[in-house]
Tab-separated table of C-alpha atoms in Angstrom:
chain	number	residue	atom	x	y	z
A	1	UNK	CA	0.000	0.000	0.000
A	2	UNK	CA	2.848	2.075	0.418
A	3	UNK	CA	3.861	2.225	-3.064
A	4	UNK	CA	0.390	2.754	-4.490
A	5	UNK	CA	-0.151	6.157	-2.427
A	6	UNK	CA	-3.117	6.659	-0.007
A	7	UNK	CA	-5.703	7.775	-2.565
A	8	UNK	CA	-5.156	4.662	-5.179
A	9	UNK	CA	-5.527	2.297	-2.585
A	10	UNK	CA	-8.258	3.588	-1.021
A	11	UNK	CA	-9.721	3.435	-4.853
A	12	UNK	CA	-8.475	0.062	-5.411
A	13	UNK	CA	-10.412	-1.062	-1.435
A	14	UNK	CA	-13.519	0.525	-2.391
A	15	UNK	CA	-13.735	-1.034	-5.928
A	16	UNK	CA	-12.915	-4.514	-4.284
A	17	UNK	CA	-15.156	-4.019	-1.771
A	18	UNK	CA	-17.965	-2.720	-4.683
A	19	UNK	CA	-17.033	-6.036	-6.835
A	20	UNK	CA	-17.429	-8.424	-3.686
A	21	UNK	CA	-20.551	-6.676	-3.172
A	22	UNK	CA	-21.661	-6.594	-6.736
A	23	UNK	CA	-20.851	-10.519	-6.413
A	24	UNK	CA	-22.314	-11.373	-3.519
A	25	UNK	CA	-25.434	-10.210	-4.890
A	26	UNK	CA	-25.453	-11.537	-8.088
A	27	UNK	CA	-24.901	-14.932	-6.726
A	28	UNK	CA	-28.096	-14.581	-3.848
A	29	UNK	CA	-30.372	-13.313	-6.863
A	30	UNK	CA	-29.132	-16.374	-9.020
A	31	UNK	CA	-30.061	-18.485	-6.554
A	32	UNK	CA	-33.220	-17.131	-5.874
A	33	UNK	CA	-34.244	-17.005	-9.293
A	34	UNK	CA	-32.674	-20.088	-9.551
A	35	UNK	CA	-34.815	-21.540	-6.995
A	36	UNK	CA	-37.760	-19.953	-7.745
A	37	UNK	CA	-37.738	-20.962	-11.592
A	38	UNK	CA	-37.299	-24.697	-10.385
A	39	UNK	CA	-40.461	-24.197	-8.306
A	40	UNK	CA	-42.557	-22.731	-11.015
A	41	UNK	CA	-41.455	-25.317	-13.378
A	42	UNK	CA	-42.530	-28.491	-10.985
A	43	UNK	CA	-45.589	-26.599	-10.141
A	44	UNK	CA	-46.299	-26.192	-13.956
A	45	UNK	CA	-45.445	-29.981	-14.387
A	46	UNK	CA	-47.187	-30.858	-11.661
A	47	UNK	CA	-50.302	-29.335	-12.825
A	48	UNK	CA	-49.826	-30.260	-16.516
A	49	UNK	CA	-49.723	-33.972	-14.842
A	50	UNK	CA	-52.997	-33.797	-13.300
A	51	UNK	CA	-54.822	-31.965	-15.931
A	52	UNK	CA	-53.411	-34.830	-18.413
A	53	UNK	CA	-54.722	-37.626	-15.722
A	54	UNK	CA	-57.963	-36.500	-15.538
A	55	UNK	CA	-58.511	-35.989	-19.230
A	56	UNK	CA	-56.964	-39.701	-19.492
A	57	UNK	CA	-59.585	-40.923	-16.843
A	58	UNK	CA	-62.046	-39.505	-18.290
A	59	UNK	CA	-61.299	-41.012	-21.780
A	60	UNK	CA	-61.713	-44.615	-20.411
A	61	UNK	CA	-64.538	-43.660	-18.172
A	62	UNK	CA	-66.529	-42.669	-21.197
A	63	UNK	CA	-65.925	-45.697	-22.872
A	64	UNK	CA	-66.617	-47.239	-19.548
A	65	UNK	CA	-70.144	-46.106	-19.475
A	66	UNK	CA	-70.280	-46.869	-23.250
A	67	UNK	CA	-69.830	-50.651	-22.086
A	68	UNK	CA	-71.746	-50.565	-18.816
A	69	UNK	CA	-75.099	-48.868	-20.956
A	70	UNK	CA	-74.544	-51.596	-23.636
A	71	UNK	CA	-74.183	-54.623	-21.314
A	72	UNK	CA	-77.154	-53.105	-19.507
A	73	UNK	CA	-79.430	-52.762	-22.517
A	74	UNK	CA	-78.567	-56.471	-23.521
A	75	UNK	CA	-79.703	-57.801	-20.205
A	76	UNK	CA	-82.622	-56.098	-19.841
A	77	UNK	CA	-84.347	-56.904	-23.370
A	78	UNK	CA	-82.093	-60.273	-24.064
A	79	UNK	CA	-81.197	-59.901	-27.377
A	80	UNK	CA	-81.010	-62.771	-29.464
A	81	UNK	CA	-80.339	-61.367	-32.828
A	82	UNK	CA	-78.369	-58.756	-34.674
A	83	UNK	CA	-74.915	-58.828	-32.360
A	84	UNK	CA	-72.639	-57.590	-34.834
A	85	UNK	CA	-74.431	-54.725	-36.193
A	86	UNK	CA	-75.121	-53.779	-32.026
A	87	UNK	CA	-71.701	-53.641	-31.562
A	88	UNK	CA	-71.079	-52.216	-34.408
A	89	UNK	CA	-73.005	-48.882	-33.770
A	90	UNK	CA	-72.240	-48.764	-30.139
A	91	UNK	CA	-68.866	-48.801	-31.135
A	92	UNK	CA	-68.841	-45.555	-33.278
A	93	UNK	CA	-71.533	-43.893	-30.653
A	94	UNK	CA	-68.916	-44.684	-28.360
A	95	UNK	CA	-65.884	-43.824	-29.726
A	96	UNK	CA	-64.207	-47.343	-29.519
A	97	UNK	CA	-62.287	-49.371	-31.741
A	98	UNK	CA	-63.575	-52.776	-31.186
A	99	UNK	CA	-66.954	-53.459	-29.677
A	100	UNK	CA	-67.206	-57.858	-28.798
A	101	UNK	CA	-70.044	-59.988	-27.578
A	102	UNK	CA	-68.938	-63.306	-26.120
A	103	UNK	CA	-71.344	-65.898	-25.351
A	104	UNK	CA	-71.465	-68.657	-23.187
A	105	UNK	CA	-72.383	-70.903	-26.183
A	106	UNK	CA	-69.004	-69.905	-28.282
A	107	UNK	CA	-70.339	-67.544	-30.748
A	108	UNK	CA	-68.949	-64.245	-30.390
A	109	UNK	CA	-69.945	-60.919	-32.540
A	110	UNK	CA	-67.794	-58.231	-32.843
A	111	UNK	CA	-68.165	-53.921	-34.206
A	112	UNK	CA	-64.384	-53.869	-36.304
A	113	UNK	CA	-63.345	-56.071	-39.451
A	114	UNK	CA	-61.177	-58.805	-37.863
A	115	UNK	CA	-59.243	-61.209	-40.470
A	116	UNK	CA	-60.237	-64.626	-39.966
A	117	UNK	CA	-63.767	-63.226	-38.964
A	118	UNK	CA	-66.764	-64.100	-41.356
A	119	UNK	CA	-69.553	-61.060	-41.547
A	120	UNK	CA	-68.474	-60.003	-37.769
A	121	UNK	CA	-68.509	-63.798	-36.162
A	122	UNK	CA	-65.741	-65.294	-34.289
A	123	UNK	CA	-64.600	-68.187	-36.419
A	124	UNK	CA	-64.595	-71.742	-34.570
A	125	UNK	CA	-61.178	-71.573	-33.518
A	126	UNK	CA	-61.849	-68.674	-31.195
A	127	UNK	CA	-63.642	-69.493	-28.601
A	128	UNK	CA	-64.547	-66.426	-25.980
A	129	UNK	CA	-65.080	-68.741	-23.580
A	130	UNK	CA	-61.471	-69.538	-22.897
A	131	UNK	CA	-60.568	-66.088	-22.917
A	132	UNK	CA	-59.643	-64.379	-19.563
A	133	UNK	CA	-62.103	-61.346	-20.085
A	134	UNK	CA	-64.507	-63.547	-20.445
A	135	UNK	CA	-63.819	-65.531	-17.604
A	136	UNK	CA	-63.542	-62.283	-15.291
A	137	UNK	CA	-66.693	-60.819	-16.630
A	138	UNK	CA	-69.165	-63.731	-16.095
A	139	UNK	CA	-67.931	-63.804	-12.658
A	140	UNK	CA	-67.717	-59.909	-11.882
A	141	UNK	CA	-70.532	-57.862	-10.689
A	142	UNK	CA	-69.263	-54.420	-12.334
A	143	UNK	CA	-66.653	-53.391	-15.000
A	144	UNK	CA	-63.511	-55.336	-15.623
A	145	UNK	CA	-60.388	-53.262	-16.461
A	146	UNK	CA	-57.599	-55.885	-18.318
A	147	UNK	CA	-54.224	-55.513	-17.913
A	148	UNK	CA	-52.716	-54.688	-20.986
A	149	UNK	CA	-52.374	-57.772	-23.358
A	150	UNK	CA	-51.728	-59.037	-27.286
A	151	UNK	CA	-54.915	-59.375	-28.934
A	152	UNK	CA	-55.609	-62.857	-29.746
A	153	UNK	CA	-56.237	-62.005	-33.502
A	154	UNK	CA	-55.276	-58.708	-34.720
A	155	UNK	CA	-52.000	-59.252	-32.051
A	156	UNK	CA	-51.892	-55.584	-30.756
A	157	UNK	CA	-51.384	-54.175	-27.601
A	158	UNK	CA	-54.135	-53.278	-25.580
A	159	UNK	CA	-56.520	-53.065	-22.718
A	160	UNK	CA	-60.694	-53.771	-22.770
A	161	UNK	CA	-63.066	-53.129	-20.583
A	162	UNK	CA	-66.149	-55.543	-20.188
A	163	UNK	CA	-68.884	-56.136	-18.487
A	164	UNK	CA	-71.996	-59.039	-17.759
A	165	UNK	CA	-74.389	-58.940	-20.139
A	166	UNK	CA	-77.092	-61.333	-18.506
A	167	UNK	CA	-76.581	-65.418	-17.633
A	168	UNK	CA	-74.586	-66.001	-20.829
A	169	UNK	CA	-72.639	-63.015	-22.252
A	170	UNK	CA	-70.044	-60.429	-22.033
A	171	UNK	CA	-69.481	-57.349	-23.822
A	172	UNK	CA	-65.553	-56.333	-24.407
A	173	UNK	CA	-64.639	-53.017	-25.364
A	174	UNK	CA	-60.566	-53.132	-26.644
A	175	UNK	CA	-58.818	-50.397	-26.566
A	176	UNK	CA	-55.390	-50.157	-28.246
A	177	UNK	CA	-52.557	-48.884	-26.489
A	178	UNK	CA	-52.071	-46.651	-29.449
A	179	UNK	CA	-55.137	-45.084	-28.794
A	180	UNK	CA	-54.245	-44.375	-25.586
A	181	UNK	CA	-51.139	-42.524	-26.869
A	182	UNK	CA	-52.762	-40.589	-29.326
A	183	UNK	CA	-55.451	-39.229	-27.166
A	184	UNK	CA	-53.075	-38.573	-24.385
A	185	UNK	CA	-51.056	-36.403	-27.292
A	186	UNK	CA	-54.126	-34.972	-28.375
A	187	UNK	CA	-54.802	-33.339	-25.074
A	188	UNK	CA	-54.400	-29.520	-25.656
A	189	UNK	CA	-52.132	-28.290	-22.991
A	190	UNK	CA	-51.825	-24.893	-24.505
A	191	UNK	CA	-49.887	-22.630	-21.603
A	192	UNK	CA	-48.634	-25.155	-19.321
């Protein structure tokens, strides 16, 4: 200090002192921002994640009901006749792929064009009957949700929903998992 005089090193303390300060405060206001920008971008997820749930659940809870009013109507005016072409239009009121009526018997009617399928009817080597959904739905009391699976024909990936549809049937909604996908990219999220 005594080479530098009084005056310049008094200059050179205060800008120091100004640049430590300077510093300091740049670093607390990074981290606040920093921390504050992390919070308002898990809050924005966050919210984004439960906006996209509920849109989700209510996707399959539509086609839920879709089953549950079908399965409903068949066992309250037992149907004998006209399976496919039931299915077929519950299907598009619906909004689902694949609409399926398994009976007890073996015959099974379904809403889609399945190869292998002859004007909607299972063919004789498919036998609903054997089929876990149908299993679980003559013994439930409600809706059955499947885990997701290969279908047994087309050999895609999905989940169905079915319900009892009196004594002898079940109806099977299948949903691909690539309908899942595409509705849960379909979601408009605009803003978050």
């Amino acid at each position: 200090m005594n080479r530098l005089g009084f005056k310049t090193t008094l200059v050179v303390t205060m800008a120091l002192i100004t640049a430590l300060a300077v510093g300091v405060s740049n670093f607390i206001n990074y981290q606040s921002i920093s921390s504050e920008f992390k919070r308002l971008v898990y809050s924005d997820t966050q919210q984004r994640i439960h906006v996209e749930r509920n849109l989700l659940s209510e996707f399959v809870k539509a086609r839920a009901n879709s089953v549950s009013n079908l399965a409903d109507d068949y066992r309250k005016y037992n149907y004998t006749a006209n399976h496919a072409e039931r299915m077929r239009v519950a299907a598009i009121s619906g909004h689902i792929p694949n609409l399926t009526i398994g009976f007890s018997n073996g015959d099974a009617y379904c809403a889609a064009e399945v190869p292998g399928w002859d004007n909607f009817k299972n063919p004789p080597t498919y036998d609903p009957t054997k089929r876990p959904w149908f299993i679980d739905g003559m013994s439930a009391t409600g809706l059955i949700y499947t885990e997701p699976y290969e279908d047994a024909t087309t050999k895609e990936l999905m989940v169905s929903i079915g319900k009892k549809a009196g004594d002898n049937a079940v109806i099977l909604a299948d949903i691909p998992l690539a309908i899942l996908t595409e509705a849960v990219e379909s979601f408009d999220m605009k803003g978050l």
